[in-house]
CSV table of C-alpha atoms in Angstrom, one decimal:
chain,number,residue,atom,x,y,z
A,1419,UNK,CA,-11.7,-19.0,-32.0
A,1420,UNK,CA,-11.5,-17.3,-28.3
A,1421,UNK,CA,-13.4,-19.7,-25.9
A,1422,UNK,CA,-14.8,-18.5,-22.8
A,1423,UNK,CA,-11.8,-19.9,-20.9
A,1424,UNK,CA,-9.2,-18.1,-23.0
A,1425,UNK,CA,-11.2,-14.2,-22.6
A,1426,UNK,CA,-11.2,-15.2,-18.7
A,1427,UNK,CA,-7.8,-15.6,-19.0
A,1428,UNK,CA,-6.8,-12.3,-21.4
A,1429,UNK,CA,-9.2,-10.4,-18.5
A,1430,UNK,CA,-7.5,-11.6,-15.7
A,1431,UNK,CA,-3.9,-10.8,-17.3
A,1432,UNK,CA,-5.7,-6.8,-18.1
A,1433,UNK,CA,-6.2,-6.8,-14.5
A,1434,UNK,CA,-2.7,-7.6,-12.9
A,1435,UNK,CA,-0.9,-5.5,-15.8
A,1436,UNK,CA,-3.1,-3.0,-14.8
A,1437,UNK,CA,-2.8,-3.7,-10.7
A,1438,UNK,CA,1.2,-3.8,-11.1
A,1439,UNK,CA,0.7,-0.3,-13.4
A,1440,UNK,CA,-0.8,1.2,-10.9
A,1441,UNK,CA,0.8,0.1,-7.9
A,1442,UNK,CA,4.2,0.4,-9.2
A,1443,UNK,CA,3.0,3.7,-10.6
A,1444,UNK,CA,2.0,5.6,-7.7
A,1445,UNK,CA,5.3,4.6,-5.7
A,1446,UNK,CA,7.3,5.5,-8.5
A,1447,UNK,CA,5.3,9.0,-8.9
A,1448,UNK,CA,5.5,9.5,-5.2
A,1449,UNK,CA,9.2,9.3,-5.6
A,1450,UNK,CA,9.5,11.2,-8.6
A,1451,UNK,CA,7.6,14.4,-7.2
A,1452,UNK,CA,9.4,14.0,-3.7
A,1453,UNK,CA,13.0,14.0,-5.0
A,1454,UNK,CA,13.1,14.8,-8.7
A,1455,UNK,CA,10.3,17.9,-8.5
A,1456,UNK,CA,11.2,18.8,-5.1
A,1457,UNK,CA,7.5,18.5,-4.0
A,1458,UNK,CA,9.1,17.6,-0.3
A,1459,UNK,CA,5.2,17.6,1.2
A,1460,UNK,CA,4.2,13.9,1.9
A,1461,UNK,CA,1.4,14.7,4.4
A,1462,UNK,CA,-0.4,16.9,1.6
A,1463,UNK,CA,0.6,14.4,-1.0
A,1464,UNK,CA,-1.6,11.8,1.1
A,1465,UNK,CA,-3.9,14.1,1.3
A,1466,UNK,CA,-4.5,14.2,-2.2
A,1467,UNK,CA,-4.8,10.6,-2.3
A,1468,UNK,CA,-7.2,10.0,0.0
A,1469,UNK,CA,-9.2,12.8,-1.6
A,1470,UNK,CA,-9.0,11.0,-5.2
A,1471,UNK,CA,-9.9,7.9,-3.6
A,1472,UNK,CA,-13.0,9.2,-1.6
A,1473,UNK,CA,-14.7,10.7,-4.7
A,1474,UNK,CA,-13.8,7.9,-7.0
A,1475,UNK,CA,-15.1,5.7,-5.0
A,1476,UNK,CA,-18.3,7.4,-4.5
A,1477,UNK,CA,-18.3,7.6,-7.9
A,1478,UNK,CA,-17.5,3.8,-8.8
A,1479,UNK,CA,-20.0,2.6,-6.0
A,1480,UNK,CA,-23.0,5.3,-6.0
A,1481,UNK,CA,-23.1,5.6,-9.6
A,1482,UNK,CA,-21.2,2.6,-11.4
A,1483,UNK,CA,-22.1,-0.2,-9.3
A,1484,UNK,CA,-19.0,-2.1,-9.4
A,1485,UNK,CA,-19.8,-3.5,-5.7
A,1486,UNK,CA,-23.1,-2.9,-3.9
A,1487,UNK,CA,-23.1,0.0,-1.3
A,1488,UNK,CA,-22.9,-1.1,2.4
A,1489,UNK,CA,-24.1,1.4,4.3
A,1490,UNK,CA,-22.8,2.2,8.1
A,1491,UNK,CA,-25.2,0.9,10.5
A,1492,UNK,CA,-24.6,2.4,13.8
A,1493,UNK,CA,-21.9,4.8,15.5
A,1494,UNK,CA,-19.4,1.9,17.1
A,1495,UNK,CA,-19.3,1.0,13.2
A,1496,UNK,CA,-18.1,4.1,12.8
A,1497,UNK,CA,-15.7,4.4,14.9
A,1498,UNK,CA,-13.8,1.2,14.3
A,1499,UNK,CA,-13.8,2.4,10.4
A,1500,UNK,CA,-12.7,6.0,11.9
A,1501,UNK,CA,-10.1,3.8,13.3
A,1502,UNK,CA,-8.7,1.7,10.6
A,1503,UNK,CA,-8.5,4.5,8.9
A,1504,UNK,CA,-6.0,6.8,11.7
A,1505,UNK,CA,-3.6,3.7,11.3
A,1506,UNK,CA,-3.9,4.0,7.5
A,1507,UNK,CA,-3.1,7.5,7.3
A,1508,UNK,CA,-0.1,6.6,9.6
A,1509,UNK,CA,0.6,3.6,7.0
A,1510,UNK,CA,0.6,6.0,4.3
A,1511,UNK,CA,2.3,9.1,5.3
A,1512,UNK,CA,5.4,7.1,7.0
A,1513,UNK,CA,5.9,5.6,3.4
A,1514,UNK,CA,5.9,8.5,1.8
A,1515,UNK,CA,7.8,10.3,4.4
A,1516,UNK,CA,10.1,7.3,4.1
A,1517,UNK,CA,10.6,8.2,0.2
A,1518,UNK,CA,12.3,11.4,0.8
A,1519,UNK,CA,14.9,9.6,2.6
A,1520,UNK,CA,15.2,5.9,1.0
A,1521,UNK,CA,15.6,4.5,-2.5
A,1522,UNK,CA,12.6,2.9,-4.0
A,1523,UNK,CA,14.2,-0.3,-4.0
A,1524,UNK,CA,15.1,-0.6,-0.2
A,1525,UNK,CA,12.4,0.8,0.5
A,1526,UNK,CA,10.4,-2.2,-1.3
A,1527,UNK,CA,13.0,-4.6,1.0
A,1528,UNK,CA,11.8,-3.3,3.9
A,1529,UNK,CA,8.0,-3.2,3.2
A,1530,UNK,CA,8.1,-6.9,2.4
A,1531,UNK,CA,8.7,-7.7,5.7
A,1532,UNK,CA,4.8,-6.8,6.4
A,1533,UNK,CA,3.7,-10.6,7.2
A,1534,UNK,CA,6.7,-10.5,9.9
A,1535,UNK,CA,4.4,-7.7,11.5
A,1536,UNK,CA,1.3,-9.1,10.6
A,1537,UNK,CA,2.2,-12.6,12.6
A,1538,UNK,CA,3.4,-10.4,15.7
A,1539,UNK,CA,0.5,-8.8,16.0
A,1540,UNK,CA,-1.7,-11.2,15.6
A,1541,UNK,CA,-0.2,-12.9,18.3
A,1542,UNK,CA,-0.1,-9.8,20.2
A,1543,UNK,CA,-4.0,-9.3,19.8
A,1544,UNK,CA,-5.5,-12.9,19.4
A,1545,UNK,CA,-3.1,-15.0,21.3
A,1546,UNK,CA,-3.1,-17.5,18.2
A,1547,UNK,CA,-0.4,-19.3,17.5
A,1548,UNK,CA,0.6,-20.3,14.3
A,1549,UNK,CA,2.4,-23.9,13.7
A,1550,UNK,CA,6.1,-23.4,14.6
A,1551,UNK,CA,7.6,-24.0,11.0
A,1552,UNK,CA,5.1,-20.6,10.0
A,1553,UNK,CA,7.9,-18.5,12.3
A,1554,UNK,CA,11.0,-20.4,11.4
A,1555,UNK,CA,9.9,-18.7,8.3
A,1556,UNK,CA,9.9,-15.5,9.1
A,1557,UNK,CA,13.6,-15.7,10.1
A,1558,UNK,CA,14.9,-15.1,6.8
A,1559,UNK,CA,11.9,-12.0,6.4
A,1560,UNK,CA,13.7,-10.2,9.1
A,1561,UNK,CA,17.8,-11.2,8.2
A,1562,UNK,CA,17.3,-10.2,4.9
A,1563,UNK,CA,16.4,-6.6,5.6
A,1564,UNK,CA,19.3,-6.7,8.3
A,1565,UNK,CA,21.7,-8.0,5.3
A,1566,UNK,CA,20.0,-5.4,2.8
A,1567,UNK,CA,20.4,-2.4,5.1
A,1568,UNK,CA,24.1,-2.9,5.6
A,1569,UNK,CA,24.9,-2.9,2.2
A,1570,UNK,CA,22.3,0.3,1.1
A,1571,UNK,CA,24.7,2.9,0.2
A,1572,UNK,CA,21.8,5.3,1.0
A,1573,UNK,CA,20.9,4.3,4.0
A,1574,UNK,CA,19.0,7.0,6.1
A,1575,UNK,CA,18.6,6.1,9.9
A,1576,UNK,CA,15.2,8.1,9.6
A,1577,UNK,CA,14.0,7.2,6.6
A,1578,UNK,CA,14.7,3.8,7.5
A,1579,UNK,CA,12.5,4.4,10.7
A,1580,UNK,CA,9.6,5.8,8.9
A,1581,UNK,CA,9.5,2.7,6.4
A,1582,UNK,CA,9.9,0.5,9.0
A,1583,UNK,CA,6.6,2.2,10.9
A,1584,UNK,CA,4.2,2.2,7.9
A,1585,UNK,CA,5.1,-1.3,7.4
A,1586,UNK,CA,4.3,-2.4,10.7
A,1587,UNK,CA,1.2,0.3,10.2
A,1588,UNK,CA,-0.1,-1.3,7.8
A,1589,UNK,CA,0.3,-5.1,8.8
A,1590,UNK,CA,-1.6,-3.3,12.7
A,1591,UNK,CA,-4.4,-2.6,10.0
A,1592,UNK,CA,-4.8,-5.6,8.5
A,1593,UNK,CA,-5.4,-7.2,11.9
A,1594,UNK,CA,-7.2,-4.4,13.2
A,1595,UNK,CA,-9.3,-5.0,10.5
A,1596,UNK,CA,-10.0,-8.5,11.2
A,1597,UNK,CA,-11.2,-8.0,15.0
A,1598,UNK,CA,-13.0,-4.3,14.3
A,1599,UNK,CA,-15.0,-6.0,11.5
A,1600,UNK,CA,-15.5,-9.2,12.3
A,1601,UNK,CA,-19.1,-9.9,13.0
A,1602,UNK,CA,-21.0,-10.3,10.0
A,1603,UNK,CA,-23.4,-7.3,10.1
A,1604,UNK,CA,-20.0,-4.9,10.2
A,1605,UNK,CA,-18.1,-6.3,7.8
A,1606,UNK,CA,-17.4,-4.2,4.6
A,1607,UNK,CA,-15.3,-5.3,1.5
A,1608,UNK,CA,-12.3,-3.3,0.7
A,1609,UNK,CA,-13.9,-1.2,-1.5
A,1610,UNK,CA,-16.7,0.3,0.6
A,1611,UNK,CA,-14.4,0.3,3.4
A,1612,UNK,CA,-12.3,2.4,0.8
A,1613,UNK,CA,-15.1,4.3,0.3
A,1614,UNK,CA,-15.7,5.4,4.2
A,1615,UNK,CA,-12.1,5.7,5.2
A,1616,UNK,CA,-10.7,8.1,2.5
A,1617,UNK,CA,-12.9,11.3,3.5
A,1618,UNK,CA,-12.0,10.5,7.6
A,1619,UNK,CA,-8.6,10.3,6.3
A,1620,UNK,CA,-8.7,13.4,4.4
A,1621,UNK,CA,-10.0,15.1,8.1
A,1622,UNK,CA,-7.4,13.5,9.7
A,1623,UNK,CA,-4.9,14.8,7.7
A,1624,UNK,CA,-5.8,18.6,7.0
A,1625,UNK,CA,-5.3,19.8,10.3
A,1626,UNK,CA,-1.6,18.0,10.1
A,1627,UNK,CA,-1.2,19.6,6.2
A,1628,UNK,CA,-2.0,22.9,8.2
A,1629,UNK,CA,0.3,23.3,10.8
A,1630,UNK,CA,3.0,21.2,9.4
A,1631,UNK,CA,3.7,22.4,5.6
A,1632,UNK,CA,1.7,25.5,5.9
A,1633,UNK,CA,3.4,26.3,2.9
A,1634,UNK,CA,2.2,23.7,0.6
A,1635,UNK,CA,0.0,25.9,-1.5
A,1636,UNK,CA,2.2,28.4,-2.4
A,1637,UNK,CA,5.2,26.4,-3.3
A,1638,UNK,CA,2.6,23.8,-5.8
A,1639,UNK,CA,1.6,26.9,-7.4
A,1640,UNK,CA,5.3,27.9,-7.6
A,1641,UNK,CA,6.7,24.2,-8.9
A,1642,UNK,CA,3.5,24.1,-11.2
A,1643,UNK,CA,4.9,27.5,-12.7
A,1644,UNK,CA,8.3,26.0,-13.0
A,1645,UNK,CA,7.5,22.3,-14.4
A,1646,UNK,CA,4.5,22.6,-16.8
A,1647,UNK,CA,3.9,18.8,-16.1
A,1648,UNK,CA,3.5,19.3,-12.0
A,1649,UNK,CA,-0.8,19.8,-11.7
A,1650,UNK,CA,-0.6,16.4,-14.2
A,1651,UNK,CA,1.4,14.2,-12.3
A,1652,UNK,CA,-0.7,15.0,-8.8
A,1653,UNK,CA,-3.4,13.9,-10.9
A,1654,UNK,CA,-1.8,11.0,-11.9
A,1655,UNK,CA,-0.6,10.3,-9.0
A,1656,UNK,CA,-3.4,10.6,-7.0
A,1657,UNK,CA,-5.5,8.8,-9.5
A,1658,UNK,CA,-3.4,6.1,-9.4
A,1659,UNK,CA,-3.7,5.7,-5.7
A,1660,UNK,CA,-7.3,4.6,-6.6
A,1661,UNK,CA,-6.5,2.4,-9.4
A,1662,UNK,CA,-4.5,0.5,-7.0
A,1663,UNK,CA,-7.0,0.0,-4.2
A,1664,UNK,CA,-9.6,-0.6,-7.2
A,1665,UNK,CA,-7.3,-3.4,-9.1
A,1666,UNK,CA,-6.1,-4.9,-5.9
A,1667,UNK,CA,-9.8,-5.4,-5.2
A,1668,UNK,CA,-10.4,-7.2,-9.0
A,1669,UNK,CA,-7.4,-9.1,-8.9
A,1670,UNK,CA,-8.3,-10.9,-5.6
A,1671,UNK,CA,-11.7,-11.3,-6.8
A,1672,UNK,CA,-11.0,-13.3,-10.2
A,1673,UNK,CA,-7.9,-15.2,-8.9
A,1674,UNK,CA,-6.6,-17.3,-6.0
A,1675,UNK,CA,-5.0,-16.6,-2.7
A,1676,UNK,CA,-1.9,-18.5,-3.8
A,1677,UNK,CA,-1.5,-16.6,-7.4
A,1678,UNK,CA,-2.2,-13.4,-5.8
A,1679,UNK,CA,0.5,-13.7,-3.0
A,1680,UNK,CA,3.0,-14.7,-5.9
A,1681,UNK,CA,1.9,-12.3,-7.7
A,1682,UNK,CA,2.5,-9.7,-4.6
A,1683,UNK,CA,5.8,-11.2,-4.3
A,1684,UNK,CA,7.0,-10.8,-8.3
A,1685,UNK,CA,5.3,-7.1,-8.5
A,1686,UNK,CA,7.7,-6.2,-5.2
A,1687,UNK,CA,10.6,-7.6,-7.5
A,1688,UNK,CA,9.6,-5.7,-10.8
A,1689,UNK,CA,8.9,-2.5,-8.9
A,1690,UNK,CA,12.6,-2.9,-7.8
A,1691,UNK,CA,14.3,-3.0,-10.8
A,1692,UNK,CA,12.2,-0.8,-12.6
A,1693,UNK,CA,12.5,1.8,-9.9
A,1694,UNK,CA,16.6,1.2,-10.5
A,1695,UNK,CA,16.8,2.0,-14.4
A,1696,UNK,CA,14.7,5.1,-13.6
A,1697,UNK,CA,16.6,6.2,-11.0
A,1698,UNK,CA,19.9,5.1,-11.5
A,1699,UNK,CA,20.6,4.7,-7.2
A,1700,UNK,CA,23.4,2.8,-6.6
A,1701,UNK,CA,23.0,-0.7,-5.6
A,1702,UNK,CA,24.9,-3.4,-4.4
A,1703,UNK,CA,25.6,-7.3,-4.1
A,1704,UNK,CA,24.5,-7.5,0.0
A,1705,UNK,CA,21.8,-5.2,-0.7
A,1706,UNK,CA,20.1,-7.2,-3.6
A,1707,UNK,CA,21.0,-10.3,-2.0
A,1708,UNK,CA,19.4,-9.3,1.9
A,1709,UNK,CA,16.4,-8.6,-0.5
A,1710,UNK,CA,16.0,-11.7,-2.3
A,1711,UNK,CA,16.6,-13.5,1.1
A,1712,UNK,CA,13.7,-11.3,2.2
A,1713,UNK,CA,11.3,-12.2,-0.6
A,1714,UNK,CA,12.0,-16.0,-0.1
A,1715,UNK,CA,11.3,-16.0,3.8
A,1716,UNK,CA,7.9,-14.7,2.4
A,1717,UNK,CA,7.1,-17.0,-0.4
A,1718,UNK,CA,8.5,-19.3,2.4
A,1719,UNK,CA,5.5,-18.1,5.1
A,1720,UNK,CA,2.9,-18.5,2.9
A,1721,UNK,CA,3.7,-21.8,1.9
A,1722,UNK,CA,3.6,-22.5,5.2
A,1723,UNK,CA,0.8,-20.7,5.9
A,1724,UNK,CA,-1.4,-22.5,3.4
A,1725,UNK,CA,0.1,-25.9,3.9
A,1726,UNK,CA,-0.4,-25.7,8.0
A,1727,UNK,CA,-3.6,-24.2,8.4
């Protein structure tokens, strides 16, 4: 007999295979198309995601009613979510820029330093201090992508750069987000937000798709002649970008804080060694082991974080 206890559980376990589908998905598709398909356009490529996100979210919210609407009330609203969103296309396009350039796997060692950034700028723009074990913690955060980066065997100064920039883009964000929305009548949840930043984005980013890979429309014609598959994996993958935001969104609601940072922290580790069987990029000893010291200064911080609040 399934109880109400055991389908909240089976639900909940739909979700995060779906949220680690998805978000393993589109960073393995974004790889896929930049180095195996040669689609070497990651400013169009975000484009397309923040396309696919702006009309499935209109269409989840407007007609599907998975969250209500919240509507923007006035123009400094606006702005601040014309804001967040500038830094998320930044977030976005250095992490895909970063693709060309970085293995999947180190370039998941490097992104897990984000609450590193997150603590420094929060300090930066709060002047809140944390309990001092919360930056001991961080220590290990920031060794183990020092430890991982000498033993990458394709390290990419550049690349490296790039990743290093979208993950302190998107840890700016997350704090932006905090003091831009913070009064109660401006706050949005992550879906609407969603909903409101994607088409800015997609604004944002044309004029760069323009005068940067002026080409991009002639040589996706061109690849989609060559690989039968190309028009269906931009779907994909852009689709995907959506299922991410969405299933990040559903996971957080249905579990804890605590299950969903370990289950952040074990979806970084799966994406890893998925991401190596696919691609076969080298890897050694240091590397893996400046990562795992990464991912343990993190589990470490929000142990902290929660215990010292």
């Amino acid at each position: 007999m399934v109880t109400p206890n055991n389908k909240e559980f089976m639900f909940i376990c739909f979700l995060v295979a779906l949220w680690y589908s998805s978000n393993i998905g589109v960073i393995l598709l974004n790889k896929y198309l930049i180095s195996n398909y040669g689609f070497k356009f990651p400013i169009f490529l975000t484009m397309c995601h923040m396309t696919a996100c702006a009309i499935f979210s209109y269409i989840s919210i407007v007609f599907f009613k998975i969250v209500p609407q919240q509507m923007i009330k006035s123009r400094s609203q606006f702005l601040k979510v014309a804001t967040l969103s500038f830094v998320f296309c930044g977030s976005v396009v250095g992490g895909n820029i970063s693709l060309k350039y970085l293995a999947v796997s180190f370039n998941q060692a490097v992104g897990a330093t984000t609450p590193f950034f997150t603590a420094v700028f929060a300090y930066l723009a709060t002047f809140k201090r944390e309990a001092w074990i919360t930056y001991v913690a961080l220590v290990p955060v920031v060794a183990g992508v020092a430890i991982a980066s000498g033993g990458e065997p394709g390290f990419h100064l550049f690349g490296f750069i790039m990743c290093l920039s979208a993950t302190a883009a998107r840890a700016f964000k997350s704090v932006l987000q905090g003091i831009l929305l913070s009064s109660e009548g401006e706050k949005l949840n992550s879906m609407n937000l969603l909903l409101y930043m994607s088409p800015i984005a997609v604004v944002f980013l044309l004029p760069a798709v323009v005068f940067m890979e002026p080409n991009v429309l002639d040589i996706t014609l061109s690849l989609g002649k060559e690989h039968k598959f190309m028009g269906v994996l931009l779907f994909l993958n852009s689709a995907a970008a959506y299922g991410a935001n969405l299933t990040n969104f559903l996971v957080t609601k249905h579990t804890s804080a605590l299950t969903l940072q370990v289950l952040g922290n074990a979806k970084g580790a799966v994406a890893v060694v998925i991401s190596i069987l696919l691609f076969q990029n080298p890897v050694t000893f240091i590397g893996m082991a400046g990562y795992s010291v990464t991912v343990m200064g993190v589990i470490a911080y929000g142990e902290t974080k929660r215990r010292f609040r």
